[in-house]
CSV table of C-alpha atoms in Angstrom, one decimal:
chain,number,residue,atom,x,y,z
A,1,UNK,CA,0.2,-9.9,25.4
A,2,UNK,CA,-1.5,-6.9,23.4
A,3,UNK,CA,0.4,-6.6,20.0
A,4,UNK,CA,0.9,-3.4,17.7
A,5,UNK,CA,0.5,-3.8,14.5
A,6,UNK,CA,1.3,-1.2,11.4
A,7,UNK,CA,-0.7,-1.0,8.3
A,8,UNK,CA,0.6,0.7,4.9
A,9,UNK,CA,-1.3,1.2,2.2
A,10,UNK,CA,-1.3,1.0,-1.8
A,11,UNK,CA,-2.2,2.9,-4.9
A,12,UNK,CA,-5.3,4.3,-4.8
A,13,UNK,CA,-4.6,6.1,-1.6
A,14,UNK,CA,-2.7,9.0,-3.1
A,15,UNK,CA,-3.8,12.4,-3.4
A,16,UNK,CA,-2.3,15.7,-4.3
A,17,UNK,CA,-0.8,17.8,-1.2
A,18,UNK,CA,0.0,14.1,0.7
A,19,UNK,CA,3.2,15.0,2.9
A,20,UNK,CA,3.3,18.5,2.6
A,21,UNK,CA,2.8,19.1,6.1
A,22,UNK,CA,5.4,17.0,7.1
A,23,UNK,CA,7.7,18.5,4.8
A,24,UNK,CA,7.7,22.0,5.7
A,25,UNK,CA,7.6,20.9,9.4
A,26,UNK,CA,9.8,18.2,9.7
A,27,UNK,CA,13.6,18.1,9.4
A,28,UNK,CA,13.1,14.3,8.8
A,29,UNK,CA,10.4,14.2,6.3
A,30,UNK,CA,12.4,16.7,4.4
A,31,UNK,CA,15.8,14.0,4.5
A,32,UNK,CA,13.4,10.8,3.5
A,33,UNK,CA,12.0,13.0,0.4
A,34,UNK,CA,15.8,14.7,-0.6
A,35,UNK,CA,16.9,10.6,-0.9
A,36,UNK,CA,14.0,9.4,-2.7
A,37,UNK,CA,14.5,12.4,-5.0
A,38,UNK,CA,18.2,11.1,-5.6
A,39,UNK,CA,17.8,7.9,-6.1
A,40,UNK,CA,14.3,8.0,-8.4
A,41,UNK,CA,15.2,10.6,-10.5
A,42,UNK,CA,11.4,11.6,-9.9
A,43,UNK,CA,9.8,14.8,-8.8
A,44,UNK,CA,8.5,13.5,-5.9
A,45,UNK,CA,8.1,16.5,-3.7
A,46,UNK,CA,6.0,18.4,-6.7
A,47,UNK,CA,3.9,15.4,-7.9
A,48,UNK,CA,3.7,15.1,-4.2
A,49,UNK,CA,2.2,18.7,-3.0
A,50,UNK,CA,1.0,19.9,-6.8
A,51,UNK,CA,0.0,17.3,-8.5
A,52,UNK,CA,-1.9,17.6,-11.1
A,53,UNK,CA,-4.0,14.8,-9.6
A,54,UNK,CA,-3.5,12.9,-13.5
A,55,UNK,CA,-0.1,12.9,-13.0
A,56,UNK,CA,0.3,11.5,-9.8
A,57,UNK,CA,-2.3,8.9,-10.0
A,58,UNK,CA,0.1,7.5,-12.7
A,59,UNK,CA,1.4,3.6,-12.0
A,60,UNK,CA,5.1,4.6,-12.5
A,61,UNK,CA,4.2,7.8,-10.1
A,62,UNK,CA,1.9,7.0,-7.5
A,63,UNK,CA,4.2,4.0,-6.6
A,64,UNK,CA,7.3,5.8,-5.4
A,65,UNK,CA,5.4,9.0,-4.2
A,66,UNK,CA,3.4,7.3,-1.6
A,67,UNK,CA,6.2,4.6,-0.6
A,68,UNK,CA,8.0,8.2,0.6
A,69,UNK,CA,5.2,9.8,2.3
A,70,UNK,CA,4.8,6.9,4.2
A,71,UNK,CA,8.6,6.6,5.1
A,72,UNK,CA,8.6,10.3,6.1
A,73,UNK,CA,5.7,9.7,8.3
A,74,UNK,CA,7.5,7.2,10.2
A,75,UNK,CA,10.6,9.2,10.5
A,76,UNK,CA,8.6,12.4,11.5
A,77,UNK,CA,6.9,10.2,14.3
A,78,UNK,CA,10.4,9.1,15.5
A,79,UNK,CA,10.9,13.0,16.0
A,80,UNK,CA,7.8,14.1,17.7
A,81,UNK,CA,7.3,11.0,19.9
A,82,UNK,CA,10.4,10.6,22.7
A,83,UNK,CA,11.8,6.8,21.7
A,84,UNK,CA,10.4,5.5,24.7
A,85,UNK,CA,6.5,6.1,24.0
A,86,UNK,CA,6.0,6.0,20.3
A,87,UNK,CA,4.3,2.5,19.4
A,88,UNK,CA,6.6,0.2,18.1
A,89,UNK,CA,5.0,-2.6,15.5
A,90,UNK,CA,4.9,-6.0,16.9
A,91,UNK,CA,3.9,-7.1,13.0
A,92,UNK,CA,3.3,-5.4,9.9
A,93,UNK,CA,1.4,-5.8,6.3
A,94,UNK,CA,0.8,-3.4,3.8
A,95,UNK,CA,-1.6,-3.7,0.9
A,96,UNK,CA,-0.2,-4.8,-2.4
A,97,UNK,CA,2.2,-1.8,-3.3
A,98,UNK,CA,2.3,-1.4,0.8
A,99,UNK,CA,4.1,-4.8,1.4
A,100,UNK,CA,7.4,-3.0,0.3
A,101,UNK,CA,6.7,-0.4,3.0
A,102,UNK,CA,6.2,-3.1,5.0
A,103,UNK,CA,9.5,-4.8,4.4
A,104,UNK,CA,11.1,-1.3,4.7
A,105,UNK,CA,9.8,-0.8,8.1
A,106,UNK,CA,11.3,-4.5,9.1
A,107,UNK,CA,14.4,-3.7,7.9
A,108,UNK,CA,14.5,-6.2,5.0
A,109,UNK,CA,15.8,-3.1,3.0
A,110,UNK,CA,16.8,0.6,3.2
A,111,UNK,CA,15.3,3.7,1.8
A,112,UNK,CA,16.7,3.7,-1.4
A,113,UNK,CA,16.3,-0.1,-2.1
A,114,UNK,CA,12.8,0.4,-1.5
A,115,UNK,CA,12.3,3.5,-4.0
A,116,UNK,CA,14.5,2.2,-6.5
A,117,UNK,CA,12.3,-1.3,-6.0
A,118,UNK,CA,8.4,0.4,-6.1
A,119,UNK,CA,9.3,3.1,-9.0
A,120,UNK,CA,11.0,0.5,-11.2
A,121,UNK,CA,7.7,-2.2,-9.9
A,122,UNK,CA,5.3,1.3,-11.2
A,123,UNK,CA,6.7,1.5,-14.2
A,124,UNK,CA,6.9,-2.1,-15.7
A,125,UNK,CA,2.8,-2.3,-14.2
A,126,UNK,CA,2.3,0.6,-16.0
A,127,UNK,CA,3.9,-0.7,-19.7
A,128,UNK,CA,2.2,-4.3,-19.1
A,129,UNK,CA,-1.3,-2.1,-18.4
A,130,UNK,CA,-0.9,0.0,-21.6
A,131,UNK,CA,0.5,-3.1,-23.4
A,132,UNK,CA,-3.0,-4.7,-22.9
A,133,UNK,CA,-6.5,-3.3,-22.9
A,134,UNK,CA,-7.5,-4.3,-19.4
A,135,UNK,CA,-9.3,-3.0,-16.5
A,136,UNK,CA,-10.6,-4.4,-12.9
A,137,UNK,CA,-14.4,-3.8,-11.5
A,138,UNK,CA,-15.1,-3.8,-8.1
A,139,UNK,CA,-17.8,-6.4,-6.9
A,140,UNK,CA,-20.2,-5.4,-4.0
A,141,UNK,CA,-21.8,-8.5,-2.0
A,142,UNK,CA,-20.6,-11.2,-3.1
A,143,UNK,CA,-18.1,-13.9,-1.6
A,144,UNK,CA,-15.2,-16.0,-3.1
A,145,UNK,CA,-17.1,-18.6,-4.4
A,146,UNK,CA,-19.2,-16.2,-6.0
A,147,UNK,CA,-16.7,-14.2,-7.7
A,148,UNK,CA,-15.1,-17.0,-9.1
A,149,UNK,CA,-18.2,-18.6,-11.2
A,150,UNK,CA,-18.9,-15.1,-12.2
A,151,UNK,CA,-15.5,-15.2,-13.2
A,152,UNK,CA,-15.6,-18.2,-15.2
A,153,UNK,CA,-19.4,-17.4,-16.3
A,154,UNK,CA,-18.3,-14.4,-18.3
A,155,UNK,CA,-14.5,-14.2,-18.6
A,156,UNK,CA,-15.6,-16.3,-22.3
A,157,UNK,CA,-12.0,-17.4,-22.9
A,158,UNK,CA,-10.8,-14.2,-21.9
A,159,UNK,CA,-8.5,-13.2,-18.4
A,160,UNK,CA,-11.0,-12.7,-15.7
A,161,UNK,CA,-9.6,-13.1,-12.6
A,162,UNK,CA,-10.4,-12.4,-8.1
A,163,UNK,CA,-7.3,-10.0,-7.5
A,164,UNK,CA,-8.3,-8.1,-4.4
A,165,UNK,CA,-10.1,-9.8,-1.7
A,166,UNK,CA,-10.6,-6.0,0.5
A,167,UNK,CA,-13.0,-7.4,3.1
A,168,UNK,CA,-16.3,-9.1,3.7
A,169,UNK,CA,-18.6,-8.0,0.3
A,170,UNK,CA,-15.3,-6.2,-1.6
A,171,UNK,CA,-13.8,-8.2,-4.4
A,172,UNK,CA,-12.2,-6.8,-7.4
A,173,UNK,CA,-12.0,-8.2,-10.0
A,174,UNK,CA,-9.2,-8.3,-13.0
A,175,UNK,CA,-9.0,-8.8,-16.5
A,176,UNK,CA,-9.2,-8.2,-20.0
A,177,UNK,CA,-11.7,-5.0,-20.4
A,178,UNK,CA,-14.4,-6.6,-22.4
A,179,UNK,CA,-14.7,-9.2,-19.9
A,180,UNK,CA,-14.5,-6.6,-17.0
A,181,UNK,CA,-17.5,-5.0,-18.4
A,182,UNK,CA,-19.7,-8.4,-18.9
A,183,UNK,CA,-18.6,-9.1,-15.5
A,184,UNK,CA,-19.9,-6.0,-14.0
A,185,UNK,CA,-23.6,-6.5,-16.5
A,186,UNK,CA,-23.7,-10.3,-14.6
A,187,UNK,CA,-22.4,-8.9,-11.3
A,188,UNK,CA,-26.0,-9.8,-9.6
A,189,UNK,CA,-27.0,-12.9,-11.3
A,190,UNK,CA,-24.1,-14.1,-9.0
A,191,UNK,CA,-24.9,-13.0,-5.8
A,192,UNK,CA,-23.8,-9.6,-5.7
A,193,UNK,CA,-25.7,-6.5,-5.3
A,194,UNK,CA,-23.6,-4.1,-7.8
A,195,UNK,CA,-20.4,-4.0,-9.4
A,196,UNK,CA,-18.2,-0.8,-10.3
A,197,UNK,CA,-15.7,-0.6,-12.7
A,198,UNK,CA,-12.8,1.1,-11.3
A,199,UNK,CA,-11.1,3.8,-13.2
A,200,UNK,CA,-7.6,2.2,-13.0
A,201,UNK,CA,-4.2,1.9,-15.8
A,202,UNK,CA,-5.2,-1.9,-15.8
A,203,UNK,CA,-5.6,-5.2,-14.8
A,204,UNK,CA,-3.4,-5.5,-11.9
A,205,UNK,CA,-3.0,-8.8,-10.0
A,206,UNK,CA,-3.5,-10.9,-12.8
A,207,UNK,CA,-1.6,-12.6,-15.5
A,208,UNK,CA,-1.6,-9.5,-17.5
A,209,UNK,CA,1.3,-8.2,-15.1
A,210,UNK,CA,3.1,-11.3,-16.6
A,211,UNK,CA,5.2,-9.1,-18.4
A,212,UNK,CA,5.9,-6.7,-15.8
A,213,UNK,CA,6.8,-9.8,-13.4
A,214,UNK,CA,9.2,-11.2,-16.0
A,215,UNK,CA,11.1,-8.1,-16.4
A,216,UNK,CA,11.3,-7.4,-12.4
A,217,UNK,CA,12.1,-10.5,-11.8
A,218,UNK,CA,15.7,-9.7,-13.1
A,219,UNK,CA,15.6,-6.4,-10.7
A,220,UNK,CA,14.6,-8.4,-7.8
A,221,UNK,CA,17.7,-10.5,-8.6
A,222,UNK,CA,20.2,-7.9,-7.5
A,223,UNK,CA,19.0,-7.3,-4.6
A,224,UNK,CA,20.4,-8.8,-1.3
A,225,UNK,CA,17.1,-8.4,1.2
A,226,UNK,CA,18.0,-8.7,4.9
A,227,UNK,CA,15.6,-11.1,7.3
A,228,UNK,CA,12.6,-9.1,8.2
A,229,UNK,CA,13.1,-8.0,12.0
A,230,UNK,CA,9.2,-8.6,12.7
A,231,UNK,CA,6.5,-10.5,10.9
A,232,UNK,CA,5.7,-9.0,8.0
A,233,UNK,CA,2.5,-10.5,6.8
A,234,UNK,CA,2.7,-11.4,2.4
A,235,UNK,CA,-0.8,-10.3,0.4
A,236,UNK,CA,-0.3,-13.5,-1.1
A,237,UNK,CA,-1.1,-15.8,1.2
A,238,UNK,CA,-1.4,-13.9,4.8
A,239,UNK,CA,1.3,-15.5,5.9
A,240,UNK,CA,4.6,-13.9,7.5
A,241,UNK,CA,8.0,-14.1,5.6
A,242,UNK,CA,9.5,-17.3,6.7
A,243,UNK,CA,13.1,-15.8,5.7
A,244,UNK,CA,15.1,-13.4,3.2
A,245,UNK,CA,14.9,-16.1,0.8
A,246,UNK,CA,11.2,-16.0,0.8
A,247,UNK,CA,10.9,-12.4,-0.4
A,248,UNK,CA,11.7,-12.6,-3.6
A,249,UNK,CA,9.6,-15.0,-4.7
A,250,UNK,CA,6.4,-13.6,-3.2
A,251,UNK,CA,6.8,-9.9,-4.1
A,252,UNK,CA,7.2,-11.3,-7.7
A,253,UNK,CA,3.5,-14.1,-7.2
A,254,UNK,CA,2.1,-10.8,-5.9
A,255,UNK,CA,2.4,-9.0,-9.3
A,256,UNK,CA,-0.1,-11.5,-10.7
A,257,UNK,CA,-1.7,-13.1,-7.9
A,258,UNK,CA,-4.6,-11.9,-5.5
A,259,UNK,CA,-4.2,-9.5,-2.8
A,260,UNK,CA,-5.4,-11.1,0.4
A,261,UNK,CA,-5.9,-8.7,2.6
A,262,UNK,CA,-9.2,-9.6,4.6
A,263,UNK,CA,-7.3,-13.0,5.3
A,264,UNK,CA,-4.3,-10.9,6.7
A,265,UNK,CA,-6.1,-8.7,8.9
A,266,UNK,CA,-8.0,-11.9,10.1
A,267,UNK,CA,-4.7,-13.5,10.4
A,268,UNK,CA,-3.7,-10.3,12.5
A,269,UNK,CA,-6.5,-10.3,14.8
A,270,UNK,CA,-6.3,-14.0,15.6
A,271,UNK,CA,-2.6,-13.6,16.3
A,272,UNK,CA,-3.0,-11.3,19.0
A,273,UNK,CA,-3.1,-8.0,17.3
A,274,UNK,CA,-4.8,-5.3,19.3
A,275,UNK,CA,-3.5,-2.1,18.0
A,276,UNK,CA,-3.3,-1.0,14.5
A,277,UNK,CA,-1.6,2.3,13.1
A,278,UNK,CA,-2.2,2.8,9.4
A,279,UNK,CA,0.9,5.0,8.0
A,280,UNK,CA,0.7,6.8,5.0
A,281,UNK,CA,-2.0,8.6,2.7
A,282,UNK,CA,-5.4,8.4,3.2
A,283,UNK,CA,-7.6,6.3,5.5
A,284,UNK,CA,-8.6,3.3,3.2
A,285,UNK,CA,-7.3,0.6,5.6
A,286,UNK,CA,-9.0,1.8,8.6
A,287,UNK,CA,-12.1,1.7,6.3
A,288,UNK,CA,-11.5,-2.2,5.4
A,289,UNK,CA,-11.1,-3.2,9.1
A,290,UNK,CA,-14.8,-1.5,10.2
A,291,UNK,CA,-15.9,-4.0,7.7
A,292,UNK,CA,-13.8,-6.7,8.6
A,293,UNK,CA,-14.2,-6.2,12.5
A,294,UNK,CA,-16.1,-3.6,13.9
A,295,UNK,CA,-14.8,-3.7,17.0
A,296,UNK,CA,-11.3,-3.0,16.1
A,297,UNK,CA,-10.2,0.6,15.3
A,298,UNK,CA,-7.0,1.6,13.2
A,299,UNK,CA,-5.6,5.0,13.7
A,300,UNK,CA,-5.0,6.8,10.7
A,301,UNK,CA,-1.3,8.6,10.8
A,302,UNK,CA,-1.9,10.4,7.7
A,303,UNK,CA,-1.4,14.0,8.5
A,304,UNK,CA,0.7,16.1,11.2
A,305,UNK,CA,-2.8,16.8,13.0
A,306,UNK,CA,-3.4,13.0,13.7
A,307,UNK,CA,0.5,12.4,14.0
A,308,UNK,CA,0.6,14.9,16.9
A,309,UNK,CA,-2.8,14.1,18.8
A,310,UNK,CA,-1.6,10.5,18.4
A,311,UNK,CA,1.3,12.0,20.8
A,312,UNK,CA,-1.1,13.6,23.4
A,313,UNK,CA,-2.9,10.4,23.8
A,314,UNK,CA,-0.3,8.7,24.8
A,315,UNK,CA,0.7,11.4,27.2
A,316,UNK,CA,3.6,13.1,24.6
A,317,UNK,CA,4.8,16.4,26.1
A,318,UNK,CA,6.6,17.3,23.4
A,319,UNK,CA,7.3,20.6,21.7
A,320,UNK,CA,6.4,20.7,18.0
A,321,UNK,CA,8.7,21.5,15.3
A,322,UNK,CA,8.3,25.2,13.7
A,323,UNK,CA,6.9,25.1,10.3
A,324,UNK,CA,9.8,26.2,7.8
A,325,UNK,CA,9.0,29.2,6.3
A,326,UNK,CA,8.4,29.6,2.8
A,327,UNK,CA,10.3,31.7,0.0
């Protein structure tokens, strides 16, 4: 049997206006935003639509903001689509910050759990990033093995460390920033064709989030996560959550272990997957997969435009909310 699956994705995928047209056309989008509001204490709504792009890109900001523009657009698709025909996921992963999305849309938590869970994540990253020089450089070409003796080759005592495995030729790297930058100088006598360094608070998913994984540890504590209704797939080892109990422990290897998200997809597509939906900012995910299996399209449900011709191809009669008026 053909499965769905959803996709959510991380920081990085932010960008100032994200939401809006949800917001000022949906009753729902405008709920999920007034509750992460309340429970953050954040501006979401104007880092959201104004920006400036410096502020939202921030750890502590980025986080929460698109954690809520992806609920909204899952609760604004439950309002256009009758029950009925919209897609339901059979499975779900999200990358890195997206696992909590994820979870969300599994009903291991609820709304405000998941806020209160990504801002507080955001803002101990941040403080363990500015605690730290440290920076990650994205490596172009080369494969695991290769990124690990580079690793070793020029990490010179230092923390130099695979943290993203994106898809076949993406690996970031992480560390400390001088041996970032001999990393990306020695990129291609390992194999790879370039290296970038990526313009990022720090080194995240690496034992410099230590710190930040020590304090959220106690966070984590307090909550009481529910059994995830459907797979959820964990970055840290592409496997789903065996139970509640699992959660906590892998959210917390996640802050300083590798993000493996071509091995999750993989692990998708093997399972049966057939469908993907990627909800939330941007379009990065349905970028990995072309490189990761080129036969397999995701559809982006990033704006109310590909929300609502999602509807008319699966047949959705519906009649679209009027945009609230401004004033």
């Amino acid at each position: 049997m053909a499965k769905t699956a959803f996709l959510f994705p991380g920081q990085g995928a932010q960008h100032v206006g994200m939401g809006r047209d949800f917001y000022e056309a949906f009753p729902a989008a405008r709920e999920i935003f007034d509750r992460a509001e309340a429970v953050s204490n954040l501006p979401i709504r104007s880092l959201c639509f104004e920006g400036p792009a410096e502020d939202l890109a921030r750890t502590d900001h980025a986080q929460p903001c698109i954690f809520t523009v992806s609920a909204a657009m899952l609760a604004c698709w439950d309002d256009l689509a009758t029950p009925e025909r919209r897609p339901r996921p059979d499975v779900c992963a999200g990358l890195s910050l997206g696992e909590y999305t994820a979870l969300y849309v599994a009903g291991a938590m609820d709304l405000e759990t998941g806020v209160n869970l990504v801002a507080r994540r955001g803002e101990l990253m941040q403080q363990a990033a500015t605690a730290r020089p440290s920076a990650m450089v994205a490596l172009i070409g080369a494969d695991e093995s290769q990124a690990e003796a580079l690793c070793a080759a020029a990490g010179e005592g230092q923390v130099l460390t695979p943290a993203n495995f994106n898809c076949p030729g993406q690996i970031v790297l992480s560390g400390e920033t001088d041996a970032c930058r001999r990393a990306a100088e020695r990129a291609e006598e390992f194999g790879a064709r370039g290296a970038t360094m990526l313009n990022v608070a720090g080194a995240f998913h690496s034992e410099i989030m230590a710190p930040a994984a020590a304090k959220f540890e106690k966070t984590l504590i307090e909550v009481n996560f529910r059994a995830p209704t459907l797979p959820v797939l964990a970055n840290v080892d592409a496997q789903p959550y065996a139970s509640a109990e699992a959660i906590r422990g892998k959210l917390l290897a996640q802050l300083t272990g590798a993000v493996r998200w071509q091995q999750s997809m993989e692990a998708l597509l093997a399972g049966g997957a057939t469908e993907f939906y990627e909800v939330g900012p941007g379009k990065v995910l349905a970028g990995l997969m072309r490189r990761i299996d080129r036969k397999t399209k995701v559809n982006p449900v990033h704006s109310r435009q590909a929300l609502e011709e999602l509807a008319g191809i699966h047949g959705e009669d519906v009649e679209k909310p009027p945009v609230q008026e401004k004033g």
